[in-house]
Coordinates of C-alpha atoms in Angstrom, one line a residue:
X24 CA 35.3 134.7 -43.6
X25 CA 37.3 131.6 -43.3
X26 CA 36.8 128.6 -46.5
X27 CA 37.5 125.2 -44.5
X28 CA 40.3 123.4 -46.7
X29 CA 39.5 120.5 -48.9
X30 CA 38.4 117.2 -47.5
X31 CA 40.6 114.7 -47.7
X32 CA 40.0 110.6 -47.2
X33 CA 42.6 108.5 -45.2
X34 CA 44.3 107.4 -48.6
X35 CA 45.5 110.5 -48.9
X36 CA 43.2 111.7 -51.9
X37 CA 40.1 113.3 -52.3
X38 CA 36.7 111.3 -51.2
X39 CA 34.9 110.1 -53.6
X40 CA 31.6 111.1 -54.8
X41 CA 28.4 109.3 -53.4
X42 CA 24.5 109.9 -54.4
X43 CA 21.6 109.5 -53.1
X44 CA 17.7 109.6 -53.5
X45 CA 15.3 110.9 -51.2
X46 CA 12.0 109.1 -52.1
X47 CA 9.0 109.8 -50.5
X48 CA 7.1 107.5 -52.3
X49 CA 7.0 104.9 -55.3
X50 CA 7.9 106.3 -58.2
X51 CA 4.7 107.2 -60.5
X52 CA 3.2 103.9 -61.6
X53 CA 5.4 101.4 -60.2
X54 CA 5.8 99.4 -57.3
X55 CA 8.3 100.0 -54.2
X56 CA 10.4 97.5 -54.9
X57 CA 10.7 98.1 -58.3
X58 CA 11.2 102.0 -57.4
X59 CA 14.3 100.6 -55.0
X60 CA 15.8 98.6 -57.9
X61 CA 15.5 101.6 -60.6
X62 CA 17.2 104.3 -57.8
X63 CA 19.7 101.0 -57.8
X64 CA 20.1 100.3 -61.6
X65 CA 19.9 104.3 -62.4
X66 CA 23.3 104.2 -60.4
X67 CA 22.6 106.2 -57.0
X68 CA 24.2 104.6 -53.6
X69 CA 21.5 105.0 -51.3
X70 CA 17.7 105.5 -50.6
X71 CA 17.0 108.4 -48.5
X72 CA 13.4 107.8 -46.5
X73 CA 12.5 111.0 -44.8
X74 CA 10.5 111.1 -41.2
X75 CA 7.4 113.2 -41.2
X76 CA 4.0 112.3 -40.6
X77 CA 2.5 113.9 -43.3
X78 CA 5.0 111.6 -45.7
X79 CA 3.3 108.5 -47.3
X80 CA 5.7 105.7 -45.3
X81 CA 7.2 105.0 -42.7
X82 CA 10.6 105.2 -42.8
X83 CA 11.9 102.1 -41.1
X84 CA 9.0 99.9 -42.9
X85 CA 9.8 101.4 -46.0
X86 CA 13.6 100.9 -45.7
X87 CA 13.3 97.1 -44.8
X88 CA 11.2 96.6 -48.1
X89 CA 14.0 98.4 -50.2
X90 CA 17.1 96.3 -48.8
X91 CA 14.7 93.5 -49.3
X92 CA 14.2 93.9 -53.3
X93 CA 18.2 95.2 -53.6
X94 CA 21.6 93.7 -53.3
X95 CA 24.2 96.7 -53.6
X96 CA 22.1 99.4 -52.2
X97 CA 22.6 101.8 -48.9
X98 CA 19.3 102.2 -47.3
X99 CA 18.8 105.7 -44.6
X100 CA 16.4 108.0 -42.7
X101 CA 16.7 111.7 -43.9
X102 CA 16.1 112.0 -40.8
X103 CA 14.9 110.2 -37.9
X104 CA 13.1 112.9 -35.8
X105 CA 14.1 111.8 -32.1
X106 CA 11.6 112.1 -29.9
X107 CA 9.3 110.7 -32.2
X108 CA 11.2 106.8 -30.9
X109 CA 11.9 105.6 -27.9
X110 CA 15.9 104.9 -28.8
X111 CA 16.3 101.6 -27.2
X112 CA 13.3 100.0 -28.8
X113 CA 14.9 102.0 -32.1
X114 CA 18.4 100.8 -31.8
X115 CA 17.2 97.2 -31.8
X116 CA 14.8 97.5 -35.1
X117 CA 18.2 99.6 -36.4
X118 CA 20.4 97.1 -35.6
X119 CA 18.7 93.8 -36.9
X120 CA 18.0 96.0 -40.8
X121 CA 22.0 96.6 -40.7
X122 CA 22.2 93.2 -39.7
X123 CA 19.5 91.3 -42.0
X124 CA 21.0 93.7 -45.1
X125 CA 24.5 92.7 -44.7
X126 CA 25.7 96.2 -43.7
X127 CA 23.4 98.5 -45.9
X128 CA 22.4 100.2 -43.4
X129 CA 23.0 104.1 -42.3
X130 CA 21.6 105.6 -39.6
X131 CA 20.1 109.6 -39.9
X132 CA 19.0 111.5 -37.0
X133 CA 18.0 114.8 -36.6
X134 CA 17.0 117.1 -33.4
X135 CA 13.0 117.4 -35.2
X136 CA 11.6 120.8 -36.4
X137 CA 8.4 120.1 -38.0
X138 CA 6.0 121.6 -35.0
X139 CA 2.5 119.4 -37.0
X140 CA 5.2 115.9 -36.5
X141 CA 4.4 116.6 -32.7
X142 CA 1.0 118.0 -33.0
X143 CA -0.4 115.1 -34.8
X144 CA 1.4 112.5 -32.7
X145 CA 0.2 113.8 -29.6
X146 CA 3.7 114.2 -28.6
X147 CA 4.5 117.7 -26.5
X148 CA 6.9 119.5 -28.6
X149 CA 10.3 120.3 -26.4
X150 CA 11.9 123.8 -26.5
X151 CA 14.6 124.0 -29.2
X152 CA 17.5 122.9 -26.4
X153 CA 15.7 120.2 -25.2
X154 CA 15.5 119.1 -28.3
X155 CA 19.0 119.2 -29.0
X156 CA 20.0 117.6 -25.6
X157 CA 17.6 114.9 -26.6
X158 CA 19.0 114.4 -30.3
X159 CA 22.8 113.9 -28.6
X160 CA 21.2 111.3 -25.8
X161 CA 20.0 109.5 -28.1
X162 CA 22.9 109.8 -30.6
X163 CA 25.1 108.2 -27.5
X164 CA 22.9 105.4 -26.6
X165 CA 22.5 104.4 -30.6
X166 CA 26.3 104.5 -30.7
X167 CA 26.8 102.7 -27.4
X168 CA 24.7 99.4 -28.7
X169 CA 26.0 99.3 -32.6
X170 CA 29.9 99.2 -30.8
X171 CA 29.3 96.9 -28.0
X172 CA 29.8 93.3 -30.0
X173 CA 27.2 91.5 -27.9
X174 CA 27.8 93.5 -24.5
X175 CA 24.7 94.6 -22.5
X176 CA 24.8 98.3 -22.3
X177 CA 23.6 100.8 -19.8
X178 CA 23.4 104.9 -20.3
X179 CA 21.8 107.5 -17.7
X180 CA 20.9 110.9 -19.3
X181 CA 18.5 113.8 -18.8
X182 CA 15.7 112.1 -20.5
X183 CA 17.2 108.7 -22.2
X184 CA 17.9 105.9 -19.6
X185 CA 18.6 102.0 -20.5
X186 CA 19.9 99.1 -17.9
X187 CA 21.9 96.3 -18.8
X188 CA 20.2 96.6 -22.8
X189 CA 20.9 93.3 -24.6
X190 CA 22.8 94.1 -28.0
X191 CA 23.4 91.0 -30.0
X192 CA 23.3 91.2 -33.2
X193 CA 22.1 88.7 -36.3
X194 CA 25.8 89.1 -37.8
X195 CA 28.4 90.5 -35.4
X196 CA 30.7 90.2 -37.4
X197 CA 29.5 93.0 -39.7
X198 CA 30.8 97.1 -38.9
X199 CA 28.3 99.1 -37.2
X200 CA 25.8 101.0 -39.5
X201 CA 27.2 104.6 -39.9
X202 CA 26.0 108.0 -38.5
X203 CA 24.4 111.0 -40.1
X204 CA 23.7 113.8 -38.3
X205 CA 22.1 116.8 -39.8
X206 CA 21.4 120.8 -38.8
X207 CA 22.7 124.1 -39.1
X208 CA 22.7 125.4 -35.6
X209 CA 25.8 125.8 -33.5
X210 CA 25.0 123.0 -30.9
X211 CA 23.8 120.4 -33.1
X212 CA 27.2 121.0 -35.7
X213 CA 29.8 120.5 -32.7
X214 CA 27.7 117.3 -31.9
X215 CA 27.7 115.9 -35.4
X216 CA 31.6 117.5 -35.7
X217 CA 32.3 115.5 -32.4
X218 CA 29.9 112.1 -33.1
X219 CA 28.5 111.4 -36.3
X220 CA 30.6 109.5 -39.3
X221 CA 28.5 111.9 -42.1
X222 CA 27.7 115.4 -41.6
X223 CA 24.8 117.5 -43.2
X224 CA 26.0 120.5 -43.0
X225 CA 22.6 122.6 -43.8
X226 CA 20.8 126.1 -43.2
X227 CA 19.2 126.2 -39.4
X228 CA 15.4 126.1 -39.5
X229 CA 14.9 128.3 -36.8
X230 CA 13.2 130.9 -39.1
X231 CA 10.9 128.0 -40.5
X232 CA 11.5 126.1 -43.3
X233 CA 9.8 128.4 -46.0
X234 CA 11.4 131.4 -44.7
X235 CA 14.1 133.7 -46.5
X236 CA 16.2 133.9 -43.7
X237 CA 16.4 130.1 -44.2
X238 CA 17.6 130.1 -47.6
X239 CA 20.0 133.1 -46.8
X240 CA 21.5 130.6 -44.3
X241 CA 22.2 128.2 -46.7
X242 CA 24.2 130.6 -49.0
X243 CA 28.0 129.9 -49.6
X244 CA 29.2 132.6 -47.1
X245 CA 27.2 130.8 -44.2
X246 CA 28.0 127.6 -44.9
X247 CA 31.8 129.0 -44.8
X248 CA 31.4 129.5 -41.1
X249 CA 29.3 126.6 -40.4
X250 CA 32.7 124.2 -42.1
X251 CA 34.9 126.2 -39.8
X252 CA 32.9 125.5 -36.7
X253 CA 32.3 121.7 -37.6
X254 CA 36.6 121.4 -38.6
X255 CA 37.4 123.3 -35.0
X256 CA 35.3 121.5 -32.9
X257 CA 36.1 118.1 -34.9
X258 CA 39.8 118.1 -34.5
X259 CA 41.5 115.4 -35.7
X260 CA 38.3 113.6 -37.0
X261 CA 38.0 116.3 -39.6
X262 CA 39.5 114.5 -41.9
X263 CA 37.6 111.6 -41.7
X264 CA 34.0 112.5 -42.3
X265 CA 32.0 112.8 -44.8
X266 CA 29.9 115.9 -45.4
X267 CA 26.2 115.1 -47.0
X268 CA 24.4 117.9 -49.0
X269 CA 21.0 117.7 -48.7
X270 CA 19.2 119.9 -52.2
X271 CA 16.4 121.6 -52.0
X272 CA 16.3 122.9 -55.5
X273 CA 18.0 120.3 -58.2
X274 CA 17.1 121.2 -62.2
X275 CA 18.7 119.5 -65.7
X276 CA 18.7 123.6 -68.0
X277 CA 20.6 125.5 -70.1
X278 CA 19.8 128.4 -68.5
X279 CA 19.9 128.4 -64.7
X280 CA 20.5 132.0 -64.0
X281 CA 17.2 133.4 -65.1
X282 CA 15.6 130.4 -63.7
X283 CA 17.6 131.7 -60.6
X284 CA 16.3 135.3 -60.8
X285 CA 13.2 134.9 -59.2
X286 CA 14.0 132.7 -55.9
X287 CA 17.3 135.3 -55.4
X288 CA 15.0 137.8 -55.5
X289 CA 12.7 136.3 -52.7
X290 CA 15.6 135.3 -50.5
X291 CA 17.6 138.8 -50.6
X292 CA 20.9 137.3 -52.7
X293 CA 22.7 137.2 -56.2
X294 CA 21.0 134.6 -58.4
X295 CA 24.7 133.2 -58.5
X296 CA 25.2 133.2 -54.7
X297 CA 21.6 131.1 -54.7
X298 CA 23.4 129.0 -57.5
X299 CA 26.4 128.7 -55.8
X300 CA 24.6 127.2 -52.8
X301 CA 24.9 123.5 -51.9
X302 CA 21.5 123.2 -51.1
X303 CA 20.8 124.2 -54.8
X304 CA 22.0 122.6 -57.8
X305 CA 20.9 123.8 -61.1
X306 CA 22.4 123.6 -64.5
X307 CA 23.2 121.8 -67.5
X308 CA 24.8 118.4 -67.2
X309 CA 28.4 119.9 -67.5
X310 CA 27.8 122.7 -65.2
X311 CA 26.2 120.4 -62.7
X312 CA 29.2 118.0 -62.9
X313 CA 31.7 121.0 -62.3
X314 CA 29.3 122.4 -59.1
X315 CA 30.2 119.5 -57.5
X316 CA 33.9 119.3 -57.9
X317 CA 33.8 122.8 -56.8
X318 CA 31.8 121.8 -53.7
X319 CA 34.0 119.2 -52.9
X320 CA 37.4 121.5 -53.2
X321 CA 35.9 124.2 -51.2
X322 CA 33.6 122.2 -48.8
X323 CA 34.7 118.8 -48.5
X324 CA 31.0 118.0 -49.9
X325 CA 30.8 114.4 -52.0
X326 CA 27.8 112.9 -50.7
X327 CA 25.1 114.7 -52.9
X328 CA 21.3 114.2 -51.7
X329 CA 18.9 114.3 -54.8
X330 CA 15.0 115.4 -55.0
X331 CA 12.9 112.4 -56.1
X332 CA 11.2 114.3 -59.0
X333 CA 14.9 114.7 -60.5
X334 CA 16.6 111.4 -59.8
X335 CA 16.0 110.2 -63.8
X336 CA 17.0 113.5 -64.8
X337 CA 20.5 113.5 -62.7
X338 CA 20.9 109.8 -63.6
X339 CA 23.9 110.4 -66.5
X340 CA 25.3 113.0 -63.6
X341 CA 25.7 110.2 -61.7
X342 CA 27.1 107.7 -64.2
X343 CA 29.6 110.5 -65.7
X344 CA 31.2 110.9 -62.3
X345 CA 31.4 107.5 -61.1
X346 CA 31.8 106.0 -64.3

């Protein structure tokens, strides 16, 4: 089993830590806005939207609104499901948020797994390839129109086509939004090793998302090979990505191993190799706090995706890290 080396940023040091919230909705009894400005107050870099139709908002409507009632914070999907868009028409709504927001913008895609995303849309769900080819078509065209500084652009896939696209901007002037690319499957790592500025490195869903075998796949020994695969195939970009954790399970306790007993059971693991994952973080404040340096040493993790239900309750995790 090989443990991919420590991350390192261009200065020569370890990356810094980042946080995030994904928030499905406003928090109980308060208003979107004012949900946006407490995930900003409380200390968190960015709001994470996710993209399912069974979640209460649209993520690109929902994002607008946040940059608009913020001035520091990142806005992203968690993720954009691809075939759900048509990327041109996306790139442009993409492009003038970055643009309108000063920069606050980051862009997440993922291949889509969520068979009821399709079935309720109406949209024919595509083999797990096609999917795949579809997610790095559209990954290229995005990318094509945030670099082109005003230039028309034209790209010919298997299923994405564009001719002579216009791509000015609000504010040229500004660095195109970054990246994220998410998964746990071979093909869709070497694209996000190969294309994306932020990697989720996460458990593949092929099992379903509910399924042992998922969580299994998420476990530190997995996600060992998954960092060697996404360090091979990136090369000389290793170095310069980030590596988002998306968590699944996130508590404030005193006593996360017996809490852990139950779920290790169910998955067929250790209730410290469940707590080791980083899809999991469970602990007291202190133990949460050394989790993540741990991550980062052995991972290259620092970009730390928190549940909604526990962004209050990670708040002085946040603030005791980044001071």
């Amino acid at each position: 089993m090989v443990t991919a080396p420590r991350l390192m940023c261009q200065r020569g040091g370890m990356r810094p830590f980042r946080f995030g919230v994904e928030m499905k909705q406003p928090f109980d009894g308060m208003s979107w806005a004012d949900s946006a400005r407490e995930v900003e107050a409380m200390g968190y870099d960015t709001l994470f939207v996710p993209d399912h139709l069974h979640s209460p908002m649209g993520p690109l409507t929902a994002m607008a609104f946040a940059l608009a009632a913020t001035s520091r914070l990142v806005v992203a999907p968690l993720v954009l499901a691809c075939d759900l868009r048509n990327p041109a028409v996306l790139a442009k709504e993409l492009g003038t948020l970055h643009s309108l927001s000063g920069g606050r913008l980051e862009v997440g895609l993922g291949a889509g797994y969520n068979p009821l995303d399709y079935s309720r849309s109406g949209i024919d769900m595509p083999a797990p390839g096609e999917r795949v080819t579809n997610l790095i078509e559209h990954t290229a065209l995005l990318r094509a129109v945030f670099d082109a500084k005003g230039e028309p652009v034209s790209v010919h896939g298997v299923k994405v086509h564009a001719d002579d696209l216009p791509t000015a901007q609000v504010d040229p002037t500004l660095a195109p939004p970054r990246i994220l690319i998410g998964g746990g499957g071979k093909r869709v790592l070497t694209h996000a090793a190969r294309h994306a500025d932020i990697v989720g490195v996460n458990p593949t869903t092929a099992a379903g998302r509910d399924d042992p075998a998922t969580f299994r796949d998420a476990l530190p020994a997995s996600i060992d090979d998954k960092f060697a695969l996404v360090r091979r195939e990136a090369g000389d970009r290793f170095e310069g990505l980030e590596f988002n954790a998306w968590v699944s399970w996130a508590g404030i306790t005193s006593d996360a191993t017996s809490q852990a007993e139950g779920l290790a059971k169910w998955v067929g693991c250790t209730a410290t190799e469940l707590l080791d994952s980083p899809l999991v973080l469970v602990g007291s404040e202190a133990e949460v706090q050394h989790r993540l340096h741990v991550r980062r040493e052995r991972w290259g993790y620092t970009y730390t995706c928190i549940p909604q239900d526990q962004a209050r309750a990670f708040a002085p995790v946040v603030a005791a890290i980044n001071g």
